[in-house]
Amino acid sequence: MAEEADGHPSGGVGVPGGGAVGGGGGGAVKTRKPDNTAFKQQRLPAWQPILTAGTVLPAFFIIGLIFIPIGIGIFVTSNNIREYEIDYTGTEPSSPCNKCLNVSWDSPCTCTINFTLEHSFESNVFMYYGLSNFYQNHRRYVKSRDDSQLNGDNSSLLNPSKECEPYRTNEDKPIAPCGAIANSMFNDTLELFRIDNDTRTPIPLIKKGIAWWTDKNVKFRNPTGDGNNLTALFQGTTKPVNWPKPVYMLDTEPDNNGFINEDFIVWMRTAALPTFRKLYRLIERKNNFQPTLQAGKYSLDIAYNYPVHSFDGRKRMILSTISWMGGKNPFLGIAYITVGSICFFLGVVLLFIHHKYGNRNTKAVGRYYEG
């Protein structure tokens, strides 16, 4: 076989990328070399900070001087929020609700707890119910709903999603609303009274305006049809297993009934942690000259319908005011103060080290170059 002067066969030299160099194929030469661009050849302009005492020390002091006042302001604001909490689970034998501890879904119980507010609640008051050891963040629980049904889709009303199993149908009828979230809806009833000279005066509790606007007006809608006759709209469906009444009987007011009932909407927004609170009612301030809730004696009437003892849960009622930063939460202020204090302390330590050893290093470098 004929060979060229360099010792290679005349057919050309093979390359890893495929094809041959010097052959008669005539095809384009393939190569693995990146394109000659600034990005692929890593010639883009770059900036790298040079950390010196003149840049690091001011940064630590500035962060400390900014974060510490912000943290103090947030912490003071949080402490100015009034909050009062009552645990009415009834696990203690002396609790008025102990008789209701083993209540079931179909055997309601009532109890009354008297309490005293030591300080007045000046601004609007928000009443919450709180649950503990209730894992609304469980994957199967979170998925157990049909958003199309909740959005008023008529076909999904009669044929719910299979994600709702085992709360999809009951007695061969589709459940509305279907799923485990709706089936476990909180259904205790809380009423607040002020006691003056053994006279109980009811505190007006507002049940509207507790849900997110987008939930109320976008995500949740009743089935299409005659909006004034919810009984007809939900015909052919049945109530969730644990509910005492169907969804179209949640309220007497048409704009707060069915899927757009605000108590129902609030419950359907699942919590991320096993201990949570959800907004139950609003107590609006009547005038600027009187506090919303004056200091004094009050009583809480509870229709104890929601069983929690079986999973070692607890139930609470919380009265709270709010501020520009929301509800009572001292953690954010403490976090700011902690980070600011650490930065300021590190700045002082590094300044001391630089002052004591920085000049020595500079003189040593100078002597090195002089020598």
XYZ file of N, CA, C and O in Angstrom, residues 133-256:
496
model
N -50.686 20.355 66.608
C -50.494 18.958 66.232
C -51.436 18.528 65.110
O -51.825 17.366 65.017
N -51.794 19.474 64.255
C -52.661 19.205 63.111
C -51.838 19.465 61.843
O -51.543 20.607 61.518
N -51.508 18.393 61.124
C -50.583 18.505 59.991
C -51.356 18.727 58.688
O -51.616 17.801 57.918
N -51.686 19.989 58.442
C -52.324 20.320 57.180
C -51.346 20.290 56.005
O -51.771 20.409 54.862
N -50.054 20.151 56.284
C -49.060 20.140 55.216
C -48.747 18.732 54.709
O -47.833 18.565 53.895
N -49.481 17.731 55.151
C -49.264 16.372 54.650
C -49.587 16.325 53.153
O -50.577 16.893 52.699
N -48.741 15.639 52.385
C -48.869 15.684 50.926
C -50.232 15.199 50.442
O -50.875 15.843 49.611
N -50.688 14.074 50.945
C -51.981 13.553 50.490
C -53.128 14.449 50.940
O -54.128 14.575 50.240
N -52.970 15.050 52.108
C -54.012 15.953 52.598
C -54.089 17.201 51.728
O -55.175 17.643 51.347
N -52.942 17.783 51.383
C -52.920 19.002 50.579
C -53.520 18.760 49.197
O -54.203 19.620 48.635
N -53.279 17.587 48.625
C -53.776 17.272 47.282
C -55.248 16.882 47.273
O -55.865 16.833 46.198
N -55.813 16.595 48.435
C -57.168 16.067 48.500
C -58.209 17.182 48.371
O -58.856 17.576 49.344
N -58.362 17.699 47.158
C -59.326 18.755 46.853
C -59.522 18.803 45.344
O -58.721 18.263 44.580
N -60.563 19.458 44.911
C -60.825 19.646 43.480
C -61.034 21.135 43.252
O -62.111 21.676 43.529
N -59.997 21.802 42.744
C -60.075 23.249 42.554
C -61.089 23.631 41.481
O -61.674 24.716 41.546
N -61.294 22.757 40.494
C -62.310 23.049 39.469
C -63.701 23.033 40.081
O -64.543 23.876 39.761
N -63.946 22.102 40.967
C -65.236 22.055 41.646
C -65.442 23.292 42.509
O -66.515 23.904 42.495
N -64.395 23.687 43.232
C -64.495 24.860 44.098
C -64.640 26.144 43.301
O -65.139 27.143 43.813
N -64.217 26.130 42.048
C -64.326 27.304 41.181
C -65.672 27.380 40.467
O -65.888 28.269 39.651
N -66.583 26.448 40.782
C -67.936 26.521 40.239
C -68.158 25.750 38.968
O -69.195 25.947 38.307
N -67.241 24.863 38.589
C -67.426 24.081 37.361
C -68.509 23.029 37.577
O -68.390 22.185 38.466
N -69.539 23.083 36.766
C -70.681 22.189 36.963
C -70.330 20.731 36.712
O -70.863 19.833 37.380
N -69.466 20.450 35.736
C -69.111 19.054 35.461
C -68.297 18.468 36.613
O -68.475 17.303 36.977
N -67.403 19.265 37.207
C -66.622 18.778 38.348
C -67.477 18.637 39.597
O -67.143 17.862 40.496
N -68.565 19.384 39.660
C -69.468 19.272 40.815
C -70.042 17.872 40.909
O -70.122 17.299 42.006
N -70.434 17.305 39.768
C -71.045 15.973 39.761
C -70.040 14.868 39.496
O -70.366 13.687 39.661
N -68.831 15.223 39.078
C -67.785 14.228 38.828
C -66.475 14.746 39.398
O -65.584 15.189 38.653
N -66.316 14.686 40.704
C -65.116 15.268 41.342
C -63.840 14.536 40.944
O -63.865 13.407 40.454
N -62.716 15.213 41.190
C -61.410 14.642 40.879
C -61.139 13.419 41.754
O -61.577 13.331 42.906
N -60.372 12.470 41.201
C -60.006 11.276 41.958
C -59.032 11.593 43.089
O -58.818 10.758 43.971
N -58.434 12.798 43.063
C -57.562 13.204 44.172
C -58.332 13.306 45.484
O -57.737 13.305 46.560
N -59.658 13.404 45.400
C -60.473 13.562 46.605
C -60.691 12.256 47.352
O -61.213 12.279 48.476
N -60.348 11.130 46.749
C -60.555 9.850 47.432
C -59.844 9.844 48.786
O -58.748 10.384 48.911
N -60.454 9.234 49.820
C -61.717 8.497 49.845
C -62.951 9.366 50.143
O -63.993 8.834 50.533
N -62.795 10.686 50.004
C -63.923 11.591 50.271
C -64.430 12.187 48.956
O -64.684 13.374 48.864
N -64.536 11.318 47.959
C -65.021 11.759 46.645
C -66.520 11.545 46.501
O -67.225 12.415 46.000
N -67.004 10.398 46.941
C -68.427 10.091 46.883
C -68.864 9.472 48.202
O -68.044 8.929 48.956
N -70.157 9.527 48.441
C -70.747 8.918 49.617
C -72.170 8.501 49.260
O -72.958 9.323 48.770
N -72.442 7.236 49.469
C -73.758 6.674 49.114
C -74.071 6.923 47.639
O -75.183 7.337 47.271
N -73.048 6.702 46.796
C -73.173 6.820 45.333
C -73.508 8.234 44.868
O -73.982 8.424 43.745
N -73.258 9.211 45.717
C -73.458 10.611 45.323
C -72.134 11.365 45.455
O -71.369 11.109 46.396
N -71.859 12.285 44.540
C -70.620 13.070 44.657
C -70.680 14.000 45.863
O -71.722 14.589 46.169
N -69.565 14.125 46.546
C -69.483 14.994 47.718
C -69.113 16.400 47.269
O -68.223 16.596 46.448
N -69.819 17.371 47.786
C -69.526 18.779 47.494
C -69.471 19.553 48.810
O -70.479 19.665 49.505
N -68.327 20.093 49.146
C -67.013 19.990 48.483
C -66.326 18.681 48.846
O -66.451 18.194 49.963
N -65.573 18.127 47.888
C -64.942 16.836 48.108
C -63.554 17.021 48.717
O -63.005 18.119 48.725
N -62.988 15.935 49.210
C -61.613 15.948 49.695
C -61.482 15.969 51.208
O -62.425 16.303 51.938
N -60.276 15.632 51.665
C -60.006 15.550 53.098
C -59.940 16.924 53.753
O -60.284 17.067 54.930
N -59.493 17.947 53.020
C -59.404 19.285 53.617
C -60.794 19.779 53.991
O -61.035 20.220 55.119
N -61.707 19.704 53.038
C -63.071 20.165 53.308
C -63.740 19.297 54.365
O -64.469 19.806 55.233
N -63.486 17.990 54.339
C -64.136 17.089 55.280
C -63.746 17.389 56.725
O -64.522 17.153 57.641
N -62.538 17.924 56.929
C -62.053 18.196 58.291
C -62.194 19.658 58.674
O -61.474 20.138 59.555
N -63.105 20.375 58.057
C -63.262 21.810 58.328
C -63.572 22.079 59.802
O -64.394 21.414 60.423
N -62.905 23.075 60.347
C -63.119 23.491 61.738
C -64.547 24.026 61.891
O -64.989 24.890 61.122
N -65.268 23.519 62.894
C -66.679 23.894 63.025
C -67.097 24.254 64.450
O -68.288 24.226 64.777
N -66.118 24.597 65.307
C -66.496 25.150 66.615
C -67.127 26.527 66.420
O -66.751 27.263 65.507
N -68.052 26.871 67.286
C -68.669 28.197 67.270
C -68.247 28.948 68.534
O -68.408 28.441 69.651
N -67.706 30.161 68.342
C -67.201 30.965 69.453
C -68.010 32.255 69.560
O -68.223 32.940 68.556
N -68.460 32.581 70.778
C -69.198 33.820 71.043
C -68.570 34.513 72.245
O -68.251 33.862 73.247
N -68.420 35.825 72.135
C -67.735 36.606 73.168
C -68.724 37.539 73.855
O -69.545 38.194 73.189
N -68.649 37.613 75.184
C -69.540 38.462 75.976
C -68.709 39.266 76.976
O -67.728 38.781 77.522
N -69.155 40.508 77.199
C -68.566 41.329 78.264
C -69.469 41.257 79.480
O -70.702 41.322 79.373
N -68.870 41.119 80.668
C -69.630 40.975 81.904
C -69.510 42.260 82.715
O -68.410 42.670 83.101
N -70.649 42.927 82.950
C -70.717 44.129 83.787
C -71.814 43.919 84.821
O -73.006 43.822 84.464
N -71.405 43.854 86.081
C -72.387 43.676 87.167
C -73.278 42.468 86.902
O -74.515 42.545 86.990
N -72.637 41.360 86.562
C -73.332 40.084 86.303
C -74.250 40.150 85.086
O -75.098 39.265 84.902
N -74.099 41.180 84.277
C -74.876 41.281 83.035
C -73.964 40.979 81.854
O -72.901 41.579 81.704
N -74.395 40.050 81.023
C -73.593 39.656 79.856
C -74.054 40.418 78.617
O -75.199 40.328 78.219
N -73.103 41.158 78.036
C -73.390 41.924 76.824
C -72.611 41.314 75.666
O -71.380 41.209 75.719
N -73.310 40.876 74.608
C -72.586 40.236 73.488
C -71.702 41.234 72.750
O -72.076 42.393 72.542
N -70.516 40.790 72.359
C -69.594 41.583 71.548
C -69.872 41.273 70.076
O -69.825 40.105 69.672
N -70.184 42.283 69.259
C -70.461 42.010 67.832
C -69.228 41.440 67.126
O -68.147 42.032 67.173
N -69.403 40.305 66.493
C -68.334 39.646 65.754
C -68.671 39.674 64.268
O -69.749 39.221 63.867
N -67.779 40.212 63.462
C -68.007 40.342 62.020
C -67.426 39.116 61.326
O -66.244 38.783 61.492
N -68.251 38.451 60.547
C -67.819 37.201 59.890
C -67.419 37.390 58.435
O -66.964 36.432 57.804
N -67.569 38.607 57.901
C -67.166 38.876 56.523
C -65.871 39.689 56.509
O -65.575 40.422 57.440
N -65.124 39.545 55.428
C -63.861 40.249 55.320
C -62.693 39.523 55.957
O -61.639 40.109 56.161
N -62.854 38.230 56.251
C -61.781 37.465 56.893
C -60.979 36.655 55.877
O -59.922 36.128 56.213
N -61.469 36.533 54.648
C -60.775 35.747 53.619
C -60.012 36.665 52.676
O -60.304 37.854 52.566
N -59.023 36.109 51.993
C -58.285 36.872 50.993
C -59.217 37.252 49.853
O -60.093 36.481 49.452
N -59.013 38.467 49.318
C -59.888 38.939 48.240
C -59.803 38.021 47.027
O -60.825 37.708 46.403
N -58.608 37.569 46.680
C -58.460 36.700 45.509
C -59.161 35.360 45.714
O -59.719 34.796 44.760
N -59.143 34.845 46.944
C -59.853 33.594 47.213
C -61.356 33.797 47.086
O -62.058 32.993 46.457
N -61.845 34.858 47.676
C -63.286 35.110 47.699
C -63.847 35.400 46.313
O -64.952 34.957 45.970
N -63.104 36.120 45.476
C -63.647 36.601 44.201
C -63.107 35.889 42.975
O -63.637 36.089 41.880
N -62.059 35.088 43.137
C -61.452 34.443 41.970
C -61.445 32.920 42.107
O -61.954 32.211 41.241
N -60.869 32.402 43.201
C -60.648 30.967 43.305
C -61.893 30.183 43.699
O -62.036 29.021 43.321
N -62.797 30.802 44.454
C -63.972 30.086 44.954
C -65.233 30.716 44.375
O -65.457 31.927 44.522
N -66.047 29.881 43.734
C -67.314 30.345 43.166
C -68.342 29.228 43.282
O -67.993 28.043 43.240
N -69.595 29.631 43.407
C -70.663 28.643 43.416
C -70.945 28.180 41.993
O -70.595 28.860 41.024
N -71.571 27.008 41.839
C -71.915 26.534 40.490
C -72.769 27.556 39.752
O -73.519 28.324 40.350
N -72.638 27.577 38.453
C -73.399 28.525 37.630
C -74.855 28.090 37.543
O -75.177 26.901 37.526
N -75.711 29.075 37.492
C -77.145 28.827 37.434
C -77.878 29.868 38.236
O -77.443 31.027 38.341
N -78.978 29.481 38.821
C -79.772 30.392 39.641
C -79.045 30.600 40.972
O -79.102 29.756 41.866
N -78.355 31.742 41.084
C -77.557 32.001 42.278
C -78.366 32.144 43.540
O -77.835 32.022 44.640
N -79.649 32.420 43.438
C -80.494 32.604 44.613
C -81.037 31.294 45.153
O -81.678 31.274 46.196
N -80.816 30.204 44.440
C -81.345 28.908 44.865
C -80.198 27.900 44.905
O -80.021 27.091 43.988
N -79.404 27.981 45.960
C -78.262 27.082 46.067
C -78.685 25.634 46.245
O -77.956 24.721 45.859
N -79.843 25.412 46.826
C -80.318 24.039 46.986
C -80.446 23.353 45.639
O -80.063 22.191 45.463
N -80.959 24.088 44.647
C -81.091 23.522 43.303
C -79.738 23.372 42.623
O -79.501 22.406 41.891
N -78.834 24.320 42.873
C -77.519 24.250 42.243
C -76.732 23.040 42.715
O -75.986 22.433 41.943
N -76.885 22.677 43.984
C -76.145 21.548 44.535
C -76.974 20.268 44.543
O -76.621 19.300 45.227
N -78.058 20.248 43.794
C -78.887 19.049 43.722
C -78.087 17.899 43.093
O -77.358 18.074 42.131
N -78.238 16.724 43.662
C -77.509 15.562 43.165
C -76.194 15.326 43.879
O -75.490 14.354 43.587
N -75.842 16.207 44.808
C -74.614 16.032 45.592
C -74.976 15.751 47.042
O -76.135 15.890 47.459
N -73.980 15.382 47.806
C -74.181 15.152 49.237
C -73.101 15.870 50.032
O -72.074 16.269 49.481
N -73.345 16.052 51.302
C -72.428 16.795 52.167
C -71.207 15.945 52.499
O -71.252 14.705 52.413
N -70.086 16.569 52.896
C -68.944 15.795 53.400
C -69.338 14.945 54.600
O -70.273 15.277 55.339
N -68.621 13.860 54.797
C -68.999 12.858 55.792
C -69.095 13.456 57.191
O -70.037 13.170 57.943
N -68.159 14.316 57.572
C -68.112 14.838 58.938
C -68.915 16.120 59.123
O -68.936 16.663 60.233
N -69.533 16.614 58.085
C -70.303 17.857 58.214
C -71.702 17.568 58.752
O -72.346 16.591 58.339
N -72.210 18.446 59.630
C -73.582 18.241 60.113
C -74.642 18.717 59.122
O -75.802 18.326 59.229
N -74.263 19.564 58.170
C -75.216 20.087 57.205
C -74.511 20.320 55.875
O -73.280 20.436 55.824
N -75.276 20.403 54.773
C -74.659 20.573 53.452
C -74.063 21.961 53.267
O -74.324 22.888 54.049
N -73.284 22.111 52.210
C -72.544 23.336 51.971
C -73.450 24.525 51.701
O -73.097 25.670 52.006
N -74.640 24.279 51.142
C -75.549 25.386 50.844
C -76.329 25.844 52.068
O -77.201 26.724 51.955
N -75.998 25.307 53.251
C -76.632 25.755 54.495
C -75.601 26.285 55.488
O -75.865 26.365 56.681
N -74.421 26.685 54.995
C -73.397 27.212 55.890
C -73.760 28.576 56.452
O -73.290 28.957 57.521
N -74.572 29.342 55.725
C -74.945 30.677 56.176
C -76.296 31.025 55.588
O -76.740 30.450 54.584
N -76.956 31.985 56.231
C -78.262 32.437 55.732
C -78.137 33.547 54.691
O -79.106 33.832 53.979
N -76.966 34.178 54.612
C -76.773 35.262 53.644
C -76.243 34.691 52.330
O -75.247 33.962 52.320
N -76.878 35.027 51.211
C -76.491 34.425 49.926
C -75.052 34.712 49.525
O -74.403 33.873 48.899
N -74.532 35.897 49.878
C -73.168 36.231 49.467
C -72.108 35.637 50.395
O -70.918 35.917 50.242
N -72.535 34.794 51.359
C -71.582 34.131 52.256
C -71.995 32.678 52.461
O -71.820 32.112 53.529
